[in-house]
Amino acid sequence: MQTLRCGISQEVITLSNSLITKSVEELAPLLETRVISSVELTKAVLDHAETKNKEINAYISFSRKEAVEAAEKADKEIRIGHYRGMYHGIPMAIKDNLYIKNDVTTIGSKIHQNFVPDYDATVVKKLREAGAVLTGKLNMHEYAWGATTNNPHFGPTRNPRNLQHIPGGSSGGSGAAVAADMSAASLGTDTAGSIRIPSSACGIVGLKPTYGLVSKYGCFPLSWSLDHIGPMTKTVKDAAGLLEVIAGFDKNDSTVLNVPVENYTKQLTGNVKDLVIGVNEEYFFHQVDAEIEALVRKNIQRLVDQGAKVVEIKIPTLQYSEWAEMITALTEASTVHHRNLIERPDDFGDDVRLLFELGEIPSAVDYLQAQQVRRQLKQDFQKAFEKVDVLIFPTLPMLPPKIGEDDAEINGRRVDLMDNIVRFTGPGNLTGLPALSVPCGYKSELPVGLQIMGPAFKEGLVLNVGYALEQG
Amino acid sequence: MDNEKKELNGLGLSIEQILTSKGIQIGEGHVNVLESRWQALEELKGNLENAKIDDADIAVRNIPGGDHVE
């Protein structure tokens, strides 16, 4: 039983079950005022996660001893008045392609199953500096090259909303862990949608920040010109706070830009009066499940009811974006794994091996044409953002399918899963623009996500639109 | 017709030849899947060859003096 130190009701703080379901924005003031301790919270989350993992399989490994030690340290610092901020004392697990010094980082693979990095990823270093408590490493699609998290080496992660379905991927462990209260928040990586897809599938918030805002040093690459690291959280404010922790210049990553890290949480006013929402019908509302489309349009209308207006916009180069995304991701990923594809092909899962083989086929001209498309696409989006503040569209055109299925259903028609699952997320990676997925309803008891995309480095704007929807 | 479909890059090489020439042992049953996936990619490319993608655009940059301009 906790000793009460401020006027918060006892019922709220004594049940560990009620603690683990809370968002970081709810937990942070309880930790800061010492109504709860980080040790108590961390143990509650780990107890729950270790039990729940038997059915969800979101964790690859747990770090109980290190986590409890870090929580004790956090409690001590808070006790002597050195509160570091929103994530101080918060227990969270991260995707297993982010390096933790002296801790196995498998990247969801057999080949790297015993890989032990000798340094922390920059984002891990920043989490430690913020006082976060790392509870373990989360399952993922092998080498992040796929969107199902049906991992042949560590087993499939299951969607907590319906265990028969995939949680999306590649950050499926992160999506499932946050949705199932096995981690208060998490980090994912996103090359073609791998933060936003599982966020949509599991009903949580996922932000792919602007390319260059968050360092990727110490993140095993999939496709270096498309890779991003970002928050996966229970609420928009949690995502804003986590972005403040992980963003910033890093001389160790050549792709990071020296731009100021803003106070994103302060920008969450929920005010969308005079916001101009761009809607692109030809690409982002083409071949979408009718119920998902209706949910997204209903939520756009909710913003209109709050004072926003809608403008239809054209983005012609989107017609080539899927091709450019696939050629870029395929060839860059196959370059990373070229040697192992020759020397250890049987050690890859079959689906990932096939993609690495496919990535060996395009010519240099294909790759460079894809980069030309990409530049044109960026220019198209830039023009669009001269007319509108944000674009809104579905995160996924369909629901996440059952585990093991290679296709999905859109309006009664079976469609290829891989071709469709990244259709609306890929443009965010090609352009590098910030894109946020927020829950916007349910279909057949599975969550549906809505995507908000904005101009470069306008995370505060994008998050605020998500916040307005969340606050309802 | 089958042979035409299997030729790539205007070199008359099949997918199998391209991969094996790089020392890659193709997974069991993958050749047909690779052919259909490549075909699907070509369809996604659409009429790009005739599109107005500005040839003068500098899509890949070369930054001298280190990784960052600071």
XYZ file of N, CA, C and O in Angstrom, chain A residues 197-278:
328
model
N 2.060 1.654 -39.241
C 1.240 0.466 -39.535
C 0.853 -0.263 -38.234
O -0.334 -0.488 -37.982
N 1.824 -0.630 -37.381
C 1.421 -1.291 -36.128
C 0.649 -0.371 -35.182
O -0.173 -0.846 -34.395
N 0.918 0.923 -35.256
C 0.147 1.851 -34.421
C -1.319 1.821 -34.829
O -2.216 1.774 -33.979
N -1.570 1.840 -36.119
C -2.937 1.767 -36.619
C -3.560 0.414 -36.267
O -4.679 0.349 -35.755
N -2.807 -0.659 -36.498
C -3.343 -2.013 -36.296
C -3.638 -2.308 -34.826
O -4.540 -3.085 -34.523
N -2.859 -1.698 -33.929
C -3.023 -1.976 -32.499
C -3.793 -0.881 -31.768
O -4.028 -0.989 -30.563
N -4.131 0.193 -32.455
C -4.939 1.243 -31.826
C -4.164 2.157 -30.907
O -4.672 2.564 -29.855
N -2.937 2.507 -31.276
C -2.150 3.452 -30.474
C -1.696 4.624 -31.359
O -2.015 4.684 -32.551
N -0.911 5.521 -30.773
C -0.398 6.689 -31.490
C 1.029 6.391 -31.965
O 1.841 5.875 -31.194
N 1.331 6.698 -33.218
C 2.687 6.482 -33.737
C 3.123 7.649 -34.593
O 2.394 8.080 -35.484
N 4.310 8.165 -34.307
C 4.810 9.311 -35.064
C 6.099 8.965 -35.792
O 7.074 8.542 -35.177
N 6.083 9.148 -37.110
C 7.314 9.123 -37.884
C 7.743 10.571 -38.039
O 7.096 11.335 -38.744
N 8.807 10.965 -37.341
C 9.207 12.381 -37.412
C 9.831 12.716 -38.769
O 10.066 11.834 -39.593
N 10.135 13.976 -38.969
C 10.846 14.415 -40.165
C 12.208 13.716 -40.245
O 12.896 13.575 -39.222
N 12.591 13.289 -41.443
C 13.901 12.668 -41.649
C 14.981 13.684 -41.247
O 14.977 14.824 -41.717
N 15.868 13.247 -40.365
C 16.934 14.156 -39.938
C 16.688 14.805 -38.585
O 17.556 15.493 -38.069
N 15.509 14.587 -38.002
C 15.235 15.179 -36.683
C 15.741 14.286 -35.548
O 16.129 14.768 -34.491
N 15.723 12.974 -35.781
C 16.136 12.012 -34.747
C 17.327 11.206 -35.265
O 17.280 10.667 -36.376
N 18.368 11.111 -34.453
C 19.566 10.378 -34.860
C 19.288 8.880 -34.977
O 18.602 8.298 -34.142
N 19.868 8.266 -35.996
C 19.738 6.823 -36.179
C 21.031 6.090 -35.810
O 21.163 4.904 -36.073
N 21.948 6.805 -35.179
C 23.207 6.180 -34.777
C 22.905 5.062 -33.771
O 22.241 5.288 -32.758
N 23.359 3.855 -34.087
C 23.070 2.726 -33.201
C 21.728 2.073 -33.492
O 21.200 1.349 -32.656
N 21.200 2.325 -34.678
C 20.002 1.616 -35.145
C 20.427 0.801 -36.358
O 20.955 1.368 -37.318
N 20.216 -0.505 -36.322
C 20.641 -1.330 -37.457
C 19.835 -0.916 -38.686
O 18.611 -0.870 -38.646
N 20.502 -0.596 -39.789
C 19.772 -0.043 -40.936
C 18.953 -1.077 -41.703
O 19.329 -2.245 -41.784
N 17.836 -0.625 -42.245
C 17.132 -1.403 -43.263
C 17.393 -0.726 -44.604
O 17.929 -1.330 -45.515
N 17.049 0.540 -44.689
C 17.228 1.307 -45.925
C 17.534 2.740 -45.484
O 16.637 3.480 -45.094
N 18.833 3.076 -45.487
C 19.279 4.245 -44.732
C 18.674 5.569 -45.194
O 18.591 6.499 -44.405
N 18.263 5.667 -46.435
C 17.688 6.953 -46.851
C 16.192 7.037 -46.533
O 15.574 8.082 -46.725
N 15.621 5.923 -46.056
C 14.190 5.910 -45.722
C 13.926 5.661 -44.238
O 12.806 5.844 -43.767
N 14.949 5.196 -43.503
C 14.761 4.810 -42.101
C 14.513 6.012 -41.188
O 15.168 7.052 -41.337
N 13.616 5.838 -40.231
C 13.343 6.838 -39.201
C 13.129 6.122 -37.872
O 12.664 4.987 -37.847
N 13.412 6.803 -36.766
C 13.056 6.305 -35.427
C 11.998 7.252 -34.862
O 12.097 8.472 -35.044
N 11.015 6.695 -34.172
C 9.983 7.576 -33.618
C 9.194 6.953 -32.483
O 9.297 5.743 -32.226
N 8.381 7.776 -31.806
C 7.602 7.325 -30.649
C 6.375 6.490 -31.030
O 5.727 6.759 -32.041
N 6.072 5.505 -30.180
C 4.815 4.749 -30.266
C 4.235 4.759 -28.850
O 4.839 4.222 -27.927
N 3.073 5.373 -28.698
C 2.590 5.711 -27.353
C 1.074 5.555 -27.219
O 0.380 5.337 -28.208
N 0.615 5.719 -25.986
C -0.826 5.603 -25.741
C -1.568 6.888 -26.106
O -2.753 6.846 -26.436
N -0.907 8.032 -25.975
C -1.576 9.305 -26.264
C -0.661 10.199 -27.110
O 0.561 9.975 -27.190
N -1.274 11.226 -27.676
C -0.521 12.182 -28.490
C 0.489 12.946 -27.623
O 1.632 13.175 -28.031
N 0.058 13.314 -26.409
C 0.976 14.055 -25.526
C 2.188 13.194 -25.169
O 3.320 13.691 -25.084
N 1.970 11.890 -24.971
C 3.093 10.983 -24.699
C 4.075 10.992 -25.873
O 5.295 10.948 -25.683
N 3.543 11.018 -27.090
C 4.407 11.027 -28.280
C 5.185 12.334 -28.370
O 6.385 12.344 -28.677
N 4.496 13.437 -28.075
C 5.159 14.748 -28.115
C 6.303 14.795 -27.097
O 7.409 15.258 -27.389
N 6.036 14.296 -25.905
C 7.055 14.291 -24.849
C 8.228 13.394 -25.200
O 9.392 13.742 -24.939
N 7.935 12.253 -25.799
C 9.016 11.326 -26.162
C 9.861 11.889 -27.306
O 11.085 11.703 -27.332
N 9.206 12.597 -28.223
C 9.969 13.221 -29.306
C 10.928 14.273 -28.741
O 12.076 14.391 -29.208
N 10.482 15.013 -27.749
C 11.376 16.009 -27.115
C 12.619 15.330 -26.531
O 13.715 15.897 -26.544
N 12.443 14.106 -26.048
C 13.567 13.366 -25.462
C 14.553 12.902 -26.543
O 15.766 13.038 -26.391
N 14.042 12.350 -27.640
C 14.945 11.659 -28.598
C 15.432 12.536 -29.744
O 16.390 12.161 -30.428
N 14.811 13.687 -29.979
C 15.201 14.510 -31.134
C 16.497 15.265 -30.859
O 16.884 15.454 -29.700
N 17.154 15.681 -31.920
C 18.316 16.547 -31.750
C 19.529 16.134 -32.553
O 19.671 14.971 -32.962
N 20.402 17.103 -32.779
C 21.588 16.907 -33.616
C 22.533 15.873 -32.991
O 22.643 15.773 -31.763
N 23.207 15.131 -33.866
C 24.158 14.109 -33.416
C 25.253 14.016 -34.469
O 24.982 13.641 -35.609
N 26.463 14.332 -34.086
C 27.555 14.322 -35.077
C 27.855 12.903 -35.563
O 28.499 12.719 -36.597
N 27.368 11.893 -34.845
C 27.617 10.505 -35.256
C 26.710 10.036 -36.393
O 26.914 8.945 -36.924
N 25.682 10.802 -36.709
C 24.752 10.405 -37.780
C 24.772 11.472 -38.869
O 24.328 12.603 -38.645
N 25.270 11.089 -40.051
C 25.417 12.061 -41.138
C 24.076 12.568 -41.654
O 24.013 13.564 -42.361
N 22.978 11.876 -41.321
C 21.679 12.291 -41.856
C 20.925 13.245 -40.926
O 19.865 13.741 -41.288
N 21.469 13.481 -39.733
C 20.766 14.366 -38.797
C 21.029 15.823 -39.146
O 22.159 16.202 -39.454
N 19.983 16.615 -39.087
C 20.122 18.034 -39.400
C 20.190 18.849 -38.115
O 19.577 18.485 -37.107
N 20.930 19.942 -38.197
C 21.115 20.759 -37.003
C 19.974 21.777 -36.892
O 20.133 22.951 -37.200
N 18.824 21.268 -36.487
C 17.647 22.128 -36.311
C 17.236 22.102 -34.842
O 17.477 21.110 -34.149
N 16.624 23.169 -34.360
C 16.265 23.191 -32.940
C 15.184 22.173 -32.594
O 14.287 21.913 -33.405
N 15.298 21.592 -31.409
C 14.233 20.712 -30.897
C 13.212 21.609 -30.208
O 13.551 22.397 -29.329
N 11.982 21.501 -30.638
C 10.940 22.385 -30.098
C 10.273 21.770 -28.869
O 10.437 20.577 -28.595
N 9.524 22.582 -28.165
C 8.696 22.093 -27.071
C 7.356 21.667 -27.694
O 6.449 22.471 -27.862
N 7.290 20.387 -28.060
C 6.117 19.904 -28.796
C 4.881 19.801 -27.898
O 3.765 20.018 -28.350
N 5.092 19.446 -26.634
C 3.923 19.301 -25.739
C 3.218 20.643 -25.549
O 1.998 20.692 -25.434
N 3.997 21.720 -25.554
C 3.394 23.055 -25.364
C 2.516 23.449 -26.544
O 1.655 24.315 -26.424
N 2.801 22.844 -27.702
C 2.033 23.202 -28.901
C 0.692 22.474 -28.974
O -0.079 22.665 -29.906
N 0.434 21.595 -27.995
C -0.824 20.840 -27.989
C -1.931 21.664 -27.339
O -2.248 21.506 -26.162
N -2.520 22.534 -28.140
C -3.613 23.376 -27.637
C -4.967 22.764 -27.978
O -5.967 23.084 -27.355
N -4.990 21.936 -29.006
C -6.255 21.383 -29.476
C -7.035 22.358 -30.343
O -8.119 22.054 -30.822
N -6.457 23.537 -30.581
C -7.140 24.548 -31.391
C -6.857 24.294 -32.883
O -5.710 24.350 -33.314
N -7.913 24.016 -33.640
C -7.746 23.798 -35.083
C -8.561 24.804 -35.900
O -8.821 24.588 -37.082
N -8.940 25.878 -35.249
C -9.708 26.913 -35.953
C -8.853 27.467 -37.094
O -7.663 27.771 -36.894
N -9.424 27.552 -38.281
C -8.766 28.047 -39.496
C -7.697 27.103 -40.056
O -6.977 27.466 -40.984
N -7.568 25.923 -39.467
C -6.653 24.931 -40.038
C -7.152 24.533 -41.429
O -8.348 24.296 -41.614
N -6.244 24.443 -42.391
C -6.641 24.023 -43.739
C -6.174 22.578 -43.948
O -4.975 22.285 -43.942
N -7.136 21.690 -44.106
C -6.847 20.261 -44.286
C -6.857 19.936 -45.773
O -7.845 20.197 -46.467
N -5.795 19.350 -46.260
C -5.743 18.912 -47.645
C -6.230 17.475 -47.765
O -5.880 16.619 -46.956
